[in-house]
CSV table of C-alpha atoms in Angstrom, one decimal:
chain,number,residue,atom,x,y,z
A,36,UNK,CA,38.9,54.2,44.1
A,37,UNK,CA,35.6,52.7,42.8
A,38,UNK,CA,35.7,52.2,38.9
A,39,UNK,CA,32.7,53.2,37.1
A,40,UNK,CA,31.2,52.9,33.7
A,41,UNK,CA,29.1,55.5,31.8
A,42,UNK,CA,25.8,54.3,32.0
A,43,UNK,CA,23.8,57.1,29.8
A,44,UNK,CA,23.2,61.1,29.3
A,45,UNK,CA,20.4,62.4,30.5
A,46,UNK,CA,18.6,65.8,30.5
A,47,UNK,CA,18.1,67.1,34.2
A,48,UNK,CA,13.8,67.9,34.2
A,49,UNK,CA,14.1,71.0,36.1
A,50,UNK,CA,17.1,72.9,34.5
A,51,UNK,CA,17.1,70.9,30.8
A,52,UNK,CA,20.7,70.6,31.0
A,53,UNK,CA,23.2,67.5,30.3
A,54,UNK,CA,24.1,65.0,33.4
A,55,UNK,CA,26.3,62.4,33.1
A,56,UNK,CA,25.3,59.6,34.7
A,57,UNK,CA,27.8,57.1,36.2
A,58,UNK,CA,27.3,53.9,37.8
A,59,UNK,CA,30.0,51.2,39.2
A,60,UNK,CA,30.2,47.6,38.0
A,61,UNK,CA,27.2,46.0,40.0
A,62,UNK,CA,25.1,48.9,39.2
A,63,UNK,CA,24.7,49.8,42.8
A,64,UNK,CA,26.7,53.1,43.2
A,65,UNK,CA,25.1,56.1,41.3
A,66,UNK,CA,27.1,59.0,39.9
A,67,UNK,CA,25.3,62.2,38.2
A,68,UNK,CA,27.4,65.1,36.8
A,69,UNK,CA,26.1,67.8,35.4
A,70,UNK,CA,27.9,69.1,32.2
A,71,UNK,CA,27.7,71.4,29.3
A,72,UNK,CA,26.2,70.3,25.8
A,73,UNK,CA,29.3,70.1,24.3
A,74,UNK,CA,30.5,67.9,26.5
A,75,UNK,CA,27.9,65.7,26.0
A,76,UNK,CA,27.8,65.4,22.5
A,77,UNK,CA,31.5,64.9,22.6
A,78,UNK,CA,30.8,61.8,25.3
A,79,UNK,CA,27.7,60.5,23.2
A,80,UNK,CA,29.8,60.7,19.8
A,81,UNK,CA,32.3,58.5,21.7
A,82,UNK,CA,29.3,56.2,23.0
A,83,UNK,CA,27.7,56.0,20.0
A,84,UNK,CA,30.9,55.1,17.8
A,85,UNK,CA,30.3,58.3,15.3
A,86,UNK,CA,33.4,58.3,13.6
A,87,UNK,CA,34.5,62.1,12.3
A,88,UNK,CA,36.9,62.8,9.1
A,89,UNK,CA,38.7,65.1,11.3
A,90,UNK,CA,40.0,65.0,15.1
A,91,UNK,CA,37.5,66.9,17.7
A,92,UNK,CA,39.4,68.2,21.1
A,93,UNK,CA,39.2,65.1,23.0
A,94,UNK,CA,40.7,63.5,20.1
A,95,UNK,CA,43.0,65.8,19.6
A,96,UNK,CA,44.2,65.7,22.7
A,97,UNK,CA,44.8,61.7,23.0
A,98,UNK,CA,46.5,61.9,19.3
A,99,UNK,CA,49.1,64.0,21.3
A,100,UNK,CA,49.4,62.2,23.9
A,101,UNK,CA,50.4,59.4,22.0
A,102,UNK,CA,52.6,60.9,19.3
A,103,UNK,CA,54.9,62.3,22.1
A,104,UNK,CA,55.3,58.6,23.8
A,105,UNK,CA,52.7,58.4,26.1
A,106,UNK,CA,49.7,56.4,27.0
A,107,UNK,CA,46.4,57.3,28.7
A,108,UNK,CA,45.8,54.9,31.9
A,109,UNK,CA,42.8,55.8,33.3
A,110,UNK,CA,40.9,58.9,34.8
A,111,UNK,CA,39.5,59.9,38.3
A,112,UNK,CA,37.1,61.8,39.7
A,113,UNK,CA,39.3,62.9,42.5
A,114,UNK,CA,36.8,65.2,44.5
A,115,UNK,CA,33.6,67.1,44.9
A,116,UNK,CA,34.2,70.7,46.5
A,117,UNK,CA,31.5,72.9,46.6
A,118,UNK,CA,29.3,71.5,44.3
A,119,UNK,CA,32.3,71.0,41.4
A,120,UNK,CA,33.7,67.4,40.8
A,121,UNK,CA,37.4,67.9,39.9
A,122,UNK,CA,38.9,64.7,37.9
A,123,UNK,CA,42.6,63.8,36.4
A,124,UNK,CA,43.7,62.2,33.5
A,125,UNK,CA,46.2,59.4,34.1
A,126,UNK,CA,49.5,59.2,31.6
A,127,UNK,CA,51.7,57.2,31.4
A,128,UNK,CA,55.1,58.6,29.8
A,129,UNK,CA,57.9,56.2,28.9
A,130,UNK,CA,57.3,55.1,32.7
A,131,UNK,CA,56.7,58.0,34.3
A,132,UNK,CA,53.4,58.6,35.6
A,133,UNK,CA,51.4,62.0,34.9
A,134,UNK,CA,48.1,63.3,36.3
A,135,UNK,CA,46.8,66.2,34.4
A,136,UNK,CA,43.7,68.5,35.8
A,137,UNK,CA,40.9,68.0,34.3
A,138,UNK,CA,37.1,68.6,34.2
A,139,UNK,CA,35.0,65.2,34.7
A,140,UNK,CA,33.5,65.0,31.3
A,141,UNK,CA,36.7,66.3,29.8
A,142,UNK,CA,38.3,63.4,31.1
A,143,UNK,CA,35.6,60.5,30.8
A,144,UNK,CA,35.6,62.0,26.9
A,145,UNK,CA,39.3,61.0,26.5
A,146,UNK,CA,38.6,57.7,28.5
A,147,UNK,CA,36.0,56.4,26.3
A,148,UNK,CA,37.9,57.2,23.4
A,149,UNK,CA,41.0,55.7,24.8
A,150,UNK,CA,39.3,52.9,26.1
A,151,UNK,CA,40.7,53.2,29.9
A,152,UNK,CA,39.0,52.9,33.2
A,153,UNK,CA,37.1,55.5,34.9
A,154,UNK,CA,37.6,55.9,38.4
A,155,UNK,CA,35.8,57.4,41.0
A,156,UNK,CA,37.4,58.5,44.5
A,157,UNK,CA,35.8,56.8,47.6
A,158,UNK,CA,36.0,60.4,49.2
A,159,UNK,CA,33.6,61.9,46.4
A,160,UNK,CA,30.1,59.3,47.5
A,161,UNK,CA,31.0,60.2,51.1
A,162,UNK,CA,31.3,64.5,50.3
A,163,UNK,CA,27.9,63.6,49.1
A,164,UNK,CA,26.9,62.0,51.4
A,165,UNK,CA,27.9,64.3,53.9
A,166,UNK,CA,25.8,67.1,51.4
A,167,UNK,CA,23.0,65.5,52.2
A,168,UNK,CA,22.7,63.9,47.7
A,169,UNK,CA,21.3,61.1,46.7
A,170,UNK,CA,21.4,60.4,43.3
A,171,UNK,CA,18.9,58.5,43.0
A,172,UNK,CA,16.7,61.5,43.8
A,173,UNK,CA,18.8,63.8,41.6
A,174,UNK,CA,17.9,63.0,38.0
A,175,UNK,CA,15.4,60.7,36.3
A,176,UNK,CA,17.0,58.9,33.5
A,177,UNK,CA,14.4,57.2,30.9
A,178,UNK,CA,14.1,56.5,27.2
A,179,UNK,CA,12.8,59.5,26.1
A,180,UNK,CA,16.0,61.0,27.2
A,181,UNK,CA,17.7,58.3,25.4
A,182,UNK,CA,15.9,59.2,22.2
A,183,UNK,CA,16.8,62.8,22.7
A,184,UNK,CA,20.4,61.8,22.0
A,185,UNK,CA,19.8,59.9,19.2
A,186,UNK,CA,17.6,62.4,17.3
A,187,UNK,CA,20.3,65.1,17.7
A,188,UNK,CA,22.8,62.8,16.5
A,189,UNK,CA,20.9,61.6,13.7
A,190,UNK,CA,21.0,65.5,12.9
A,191,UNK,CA,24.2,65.7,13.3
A,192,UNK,CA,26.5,65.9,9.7
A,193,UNK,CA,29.8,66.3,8.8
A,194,UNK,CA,29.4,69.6,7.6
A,195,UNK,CA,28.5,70.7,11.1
A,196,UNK,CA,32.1,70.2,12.1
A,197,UNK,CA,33.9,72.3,9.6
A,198,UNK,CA,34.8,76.0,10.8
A,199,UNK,CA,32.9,78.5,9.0
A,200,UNK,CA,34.8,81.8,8.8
């Protein structure tokens, strides 16, 4: 396993949609992932601090964790199959260690808010290599994307959150 830190969002050019980007300690390993918008404001609130008056999923979800006696560890990207990157969430419960299936950004939003390593299996950079990806050919990450995130959560209020029925 290779542990990574998020280094930005970014807005793939062609198809305008989300990508995580992830990149390992010496900034030499490259790790796109493309994900929904919810995911990524979810990850970007987390980034960015924004603190809500009530729990979103991913905070929902690590509130329970903890209230029944456990501890998130870490997460994984354990694989790339196909084009999908298939990830884990790491528990620890009263000593007893639980993975639980999860999407990549699913999991890298409970590890930022838990504060836990992310992880990246050696086996995923060789599927891609094997696929012929670079990453560095993949996405072009640059300020304006940057601001992009910003202005929408600048937008963003605490009204927007509530349920409307």
């Amino acid at each position: 396993m290779i542990e990574m830190k998020v280094f930005g969002l970014a807005l793939d050019e062609d198809s305008q949609v989300p990508v995580l980007i992830l990149k390992d300690r010496e900034e030499k390993t490259v790790l796109p992932i493309w994900i929904g918008a919810m995911e990524a404001m979810a990850i970007s609130l987390a980034l960015n601090e924004v603190k809500l008056p009530r729990p979103m999923t991913h905070d929902l979800l690590l509130n329970a964790v903890r209230e029944l006696g456990g501890q998130v560890t870490s997460v994984a990207v354990t694989s790339l199959s196909e084009g999908t990157y298939y990830a884990e969430i790491e528990v620890d419960l009263r000593g007893e260690r639980k993975r639980i299936d999860s999407r990549p950004s699913d999991a890298i939003a409970v590890a930022l808010r838990a504060e836990v390593p992310i992880m990246v299996a050696r086996a995923v950079f060789e599927q891609m290599a094997a696929e012929g990806k670079t990453a560095g050919s993949v996405v072009a990450f640059g300020a304006e994307d940057a601001d992009k995130w910003t202005e929408i959560l600048e937008k963003f209020t605490h009204d927007e959150t509530k349920y409307k029925m």
